[in-house]
C-alpha positions as CSV (number, residue, x, y, z in Angstrom):
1,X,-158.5,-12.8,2.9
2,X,-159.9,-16.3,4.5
3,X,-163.4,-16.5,5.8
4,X,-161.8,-17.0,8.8
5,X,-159.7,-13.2,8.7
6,X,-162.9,-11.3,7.9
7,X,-164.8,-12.8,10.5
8,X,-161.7,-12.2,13.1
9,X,-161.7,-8.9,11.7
10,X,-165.2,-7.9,12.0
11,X,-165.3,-9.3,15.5
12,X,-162.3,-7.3,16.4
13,X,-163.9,-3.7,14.7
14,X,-167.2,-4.7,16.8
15,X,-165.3,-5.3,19.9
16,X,-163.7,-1.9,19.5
17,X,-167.1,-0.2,18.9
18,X,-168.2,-1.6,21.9
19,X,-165.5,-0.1,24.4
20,X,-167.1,3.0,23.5
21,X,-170.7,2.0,23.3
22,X,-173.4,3.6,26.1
23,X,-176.4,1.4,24.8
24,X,-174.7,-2.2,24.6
25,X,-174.0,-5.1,27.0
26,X,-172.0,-8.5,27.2
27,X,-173.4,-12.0,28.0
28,X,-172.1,-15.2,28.7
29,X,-172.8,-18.9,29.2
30,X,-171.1,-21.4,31.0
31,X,-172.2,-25.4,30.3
32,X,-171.6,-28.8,31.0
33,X,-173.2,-31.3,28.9
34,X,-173.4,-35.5,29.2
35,X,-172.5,-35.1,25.3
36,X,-172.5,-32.8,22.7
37,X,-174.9,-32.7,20.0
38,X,-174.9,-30.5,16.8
39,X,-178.0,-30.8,14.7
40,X,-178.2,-34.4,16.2
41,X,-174.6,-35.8,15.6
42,X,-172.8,-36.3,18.8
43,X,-169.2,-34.5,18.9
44,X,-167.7,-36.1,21.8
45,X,-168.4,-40.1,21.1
46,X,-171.4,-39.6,23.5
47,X,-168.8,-38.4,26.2
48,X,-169.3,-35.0,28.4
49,X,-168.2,-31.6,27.2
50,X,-167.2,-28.4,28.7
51,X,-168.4,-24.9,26.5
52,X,-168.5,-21.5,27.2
53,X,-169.4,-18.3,25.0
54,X,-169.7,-14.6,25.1
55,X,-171.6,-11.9,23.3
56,X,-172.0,-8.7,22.8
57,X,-175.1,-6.9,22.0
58,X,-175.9,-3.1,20.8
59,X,-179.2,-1.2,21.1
60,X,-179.1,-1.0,17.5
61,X,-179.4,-4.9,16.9
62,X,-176.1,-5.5,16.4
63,X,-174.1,-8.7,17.9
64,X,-170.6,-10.2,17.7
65,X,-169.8,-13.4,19.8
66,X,-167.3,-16.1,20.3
67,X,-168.0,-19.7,21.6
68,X,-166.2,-22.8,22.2
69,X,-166.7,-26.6,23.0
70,X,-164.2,-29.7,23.6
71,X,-164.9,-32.4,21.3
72,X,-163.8,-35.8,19.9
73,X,-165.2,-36.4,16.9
74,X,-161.7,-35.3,14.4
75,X,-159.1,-37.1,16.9
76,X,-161.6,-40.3,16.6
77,X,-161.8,-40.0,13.0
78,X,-158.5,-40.3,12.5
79,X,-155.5,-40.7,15.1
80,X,-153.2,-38.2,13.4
81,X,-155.4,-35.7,14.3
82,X,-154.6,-33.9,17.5
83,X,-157.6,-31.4,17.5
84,X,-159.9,-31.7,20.6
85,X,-161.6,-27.8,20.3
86,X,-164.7,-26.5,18.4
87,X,-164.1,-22.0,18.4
88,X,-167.4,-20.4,17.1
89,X,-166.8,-17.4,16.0
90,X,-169.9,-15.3,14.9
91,X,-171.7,-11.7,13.9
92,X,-175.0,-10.2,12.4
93,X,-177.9,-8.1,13.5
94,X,-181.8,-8.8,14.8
95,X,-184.6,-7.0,14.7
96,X,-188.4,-7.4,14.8
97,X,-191.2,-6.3,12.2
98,X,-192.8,-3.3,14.6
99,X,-195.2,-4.1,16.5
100,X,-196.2,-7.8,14.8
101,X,-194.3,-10.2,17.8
102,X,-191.9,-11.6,15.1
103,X,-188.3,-11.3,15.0
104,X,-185.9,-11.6,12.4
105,X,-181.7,-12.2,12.7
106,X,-179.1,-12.6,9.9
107,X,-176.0,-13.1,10.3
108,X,-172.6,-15.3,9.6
109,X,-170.4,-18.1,11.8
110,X,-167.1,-19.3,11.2
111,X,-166.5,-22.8,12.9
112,X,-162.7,-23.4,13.5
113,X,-161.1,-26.3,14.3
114,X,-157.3,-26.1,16.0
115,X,-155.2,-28.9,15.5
116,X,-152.6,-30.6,14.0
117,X,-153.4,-32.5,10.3
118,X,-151.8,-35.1,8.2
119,X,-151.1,-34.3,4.8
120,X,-154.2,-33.6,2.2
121,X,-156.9,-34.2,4.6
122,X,-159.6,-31.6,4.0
123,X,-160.2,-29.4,7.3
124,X,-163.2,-29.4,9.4
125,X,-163.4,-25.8,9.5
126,X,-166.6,-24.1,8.1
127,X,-168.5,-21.0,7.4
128,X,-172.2,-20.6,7.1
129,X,-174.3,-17.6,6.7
130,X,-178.1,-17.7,8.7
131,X,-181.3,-16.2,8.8
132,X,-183.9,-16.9,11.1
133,X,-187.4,-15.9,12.4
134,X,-189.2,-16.0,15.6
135,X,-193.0,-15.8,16.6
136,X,-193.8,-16.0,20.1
137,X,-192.7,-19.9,21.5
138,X,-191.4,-20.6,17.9
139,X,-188.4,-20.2,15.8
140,X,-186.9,-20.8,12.6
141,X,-183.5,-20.6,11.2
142,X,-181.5,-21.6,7.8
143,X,-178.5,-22.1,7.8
144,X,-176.2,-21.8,3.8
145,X,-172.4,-22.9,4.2
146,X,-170.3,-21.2,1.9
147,X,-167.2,-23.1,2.5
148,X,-166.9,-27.1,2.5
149,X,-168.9,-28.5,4.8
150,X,-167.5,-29.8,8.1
151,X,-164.4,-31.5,5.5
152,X,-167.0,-32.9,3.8
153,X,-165.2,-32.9,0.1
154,X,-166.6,-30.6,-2.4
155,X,-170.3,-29.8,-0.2
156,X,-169.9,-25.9,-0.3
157,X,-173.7,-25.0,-0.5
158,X,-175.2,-27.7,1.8
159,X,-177.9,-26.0,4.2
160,X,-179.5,-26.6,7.3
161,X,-183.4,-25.8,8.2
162,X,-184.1,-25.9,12.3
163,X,-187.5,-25.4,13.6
164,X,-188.0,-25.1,17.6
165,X,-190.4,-24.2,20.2
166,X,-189.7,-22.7,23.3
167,X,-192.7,-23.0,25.8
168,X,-192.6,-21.8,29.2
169,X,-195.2,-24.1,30.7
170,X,-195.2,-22.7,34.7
171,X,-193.1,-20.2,36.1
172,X,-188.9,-21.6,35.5
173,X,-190.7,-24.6,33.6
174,X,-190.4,-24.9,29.8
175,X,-190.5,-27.6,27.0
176,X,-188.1,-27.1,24.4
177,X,-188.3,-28.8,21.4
178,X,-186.8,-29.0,17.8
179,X,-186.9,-30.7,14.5
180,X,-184.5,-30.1,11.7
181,X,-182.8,-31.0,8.3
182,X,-179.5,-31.1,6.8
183,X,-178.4,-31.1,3.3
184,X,-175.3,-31.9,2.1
185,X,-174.4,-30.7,-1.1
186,X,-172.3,-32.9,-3.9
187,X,-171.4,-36.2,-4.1
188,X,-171.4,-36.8,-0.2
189,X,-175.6,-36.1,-0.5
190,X,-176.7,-39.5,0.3
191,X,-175.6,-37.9,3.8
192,X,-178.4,-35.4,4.0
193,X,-180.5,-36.5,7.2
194,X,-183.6,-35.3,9.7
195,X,-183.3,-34.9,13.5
196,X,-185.1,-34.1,16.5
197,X,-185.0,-33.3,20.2
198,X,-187.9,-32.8,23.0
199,X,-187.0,-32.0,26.9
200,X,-187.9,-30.0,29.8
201,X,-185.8,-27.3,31.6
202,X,-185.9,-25.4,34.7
203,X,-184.5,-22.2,35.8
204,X,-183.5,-20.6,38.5
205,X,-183.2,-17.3,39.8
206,X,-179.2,-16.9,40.1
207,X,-179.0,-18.0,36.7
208,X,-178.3,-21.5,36.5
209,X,-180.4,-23.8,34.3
210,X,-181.0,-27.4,34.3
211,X,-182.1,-29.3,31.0
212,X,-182.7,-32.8,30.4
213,X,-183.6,-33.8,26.8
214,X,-184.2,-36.8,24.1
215,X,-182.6,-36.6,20.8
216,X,-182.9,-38.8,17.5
217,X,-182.2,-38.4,14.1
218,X,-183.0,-41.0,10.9
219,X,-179.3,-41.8,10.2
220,X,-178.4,-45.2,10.3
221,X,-176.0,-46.2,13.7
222,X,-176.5,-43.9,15.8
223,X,-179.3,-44.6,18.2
224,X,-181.1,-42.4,20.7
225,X,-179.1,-40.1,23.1
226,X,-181.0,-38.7,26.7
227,X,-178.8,-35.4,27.5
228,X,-178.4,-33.4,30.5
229,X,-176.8,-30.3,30.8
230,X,-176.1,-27.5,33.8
231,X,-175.7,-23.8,32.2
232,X,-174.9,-20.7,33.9
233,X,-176.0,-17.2,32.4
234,X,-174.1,-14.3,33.7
């Protein structure tokens, strides 16, 4: 069975659980960015991007989700490419160590790519597996792809370290910030890169968010990139 099946397959057995569940609820986000970024990379040629995602949550720690974004970044690579949709789909279970204030959450995500391909070229679509920690305003998470990277040839174990902060600074006010790594594994690792962010955002109480942030990264060509986003919780 593809990575892709089992994940579909253990989001479907969640979802089924969850009709029955007493002790669980369902989120969702709605955003509009200026661009997308993904660990620093844009995926929309610096353009805007529309995204949504849901989730569901049990008592017990468990979570399945789904989440999607329109990009650019395949259909610019390549004309013969017709795909212009990230799907996310993802599961695993959190927790925290009693009573010391950190958390931990493990878990897997399958990132899927729809689209038509020409002949022999490598699909985007990838599967990582993530652990993470979180004390207070920080967090932590690695992230180990099993599958090719993002269609990068033959980079099945590349991994990902992020490290954020989360501050609320006055009541609706917080800095968010984040620094992370990439590695890509194989011949392609001359790509492995660092990136960063640092921005303020405000919320409000009927669940809209604004967020304005700075993003960088030490690759060379792309410079700089000043975001803005408006995201709706309900």
């Amino acid at each position: 069975m593809s990575s892709r099946l089992t994940i579909a397959s253990g989001l479907l057995a969640l979802g089924l659980l969850s009709a029955s569940a007493l002790h669980a609820e369902t989120s969702g986000t709605l955003t509009l960015t200026s661009d997308y970024l993904f660990r620093g990379i844009t995926q929309t040629n610096e353009k805007p991007a529309l995204q949504g995602g849901i989730e569901w949550a049990h008592d017990s720690g468990f979570y399945a989700g789904a989440w999607g974004s329109s990009i650019s970044w395949l259909s610019d690579s390549d004309p013969d490419i017709s795909s212009q949709v990230e799907l996310d789909g993802y599961l695993g279970v959190r927790g925290d160590f009693g009573d010391s204030g950190v958390g931990w959450d493990v878990g897997a995500v399958h990132y899927w790519y729809p689209g038509r391909y020409p002949a022999g070229f490598n699909k985007a679509d990838t599967t990582e597996l993530y652990a993470g920690l979180s004390w207070r305003v920080l967090g932590a998470k690695y992230s180990y792809a099993v599958t090719d990277l993002f269609g990068i040839p033959d980079s099945d174990g590349s991994s990902n370290l992020d490290v954020t902060v989360g501050w609320e600074f006055a009541p609706g006010w917080s800095f968010n910030g984040a620094v992370g790594k990439q590695w890509v594994a194989g011949t392609a690792g001359t790509a492995t890169y660092a990136f960063w962010s640092a921005g303020v955002s405000k919320a409000f109480d009927n669940g809209v968010d604004l967020a304005l942030a700075f993003n960088d990264n030490d690759l060379i060509g792309p410079d700089e990139t000043i975001t803005f986003a408006i995201n709706k919780s309900f």
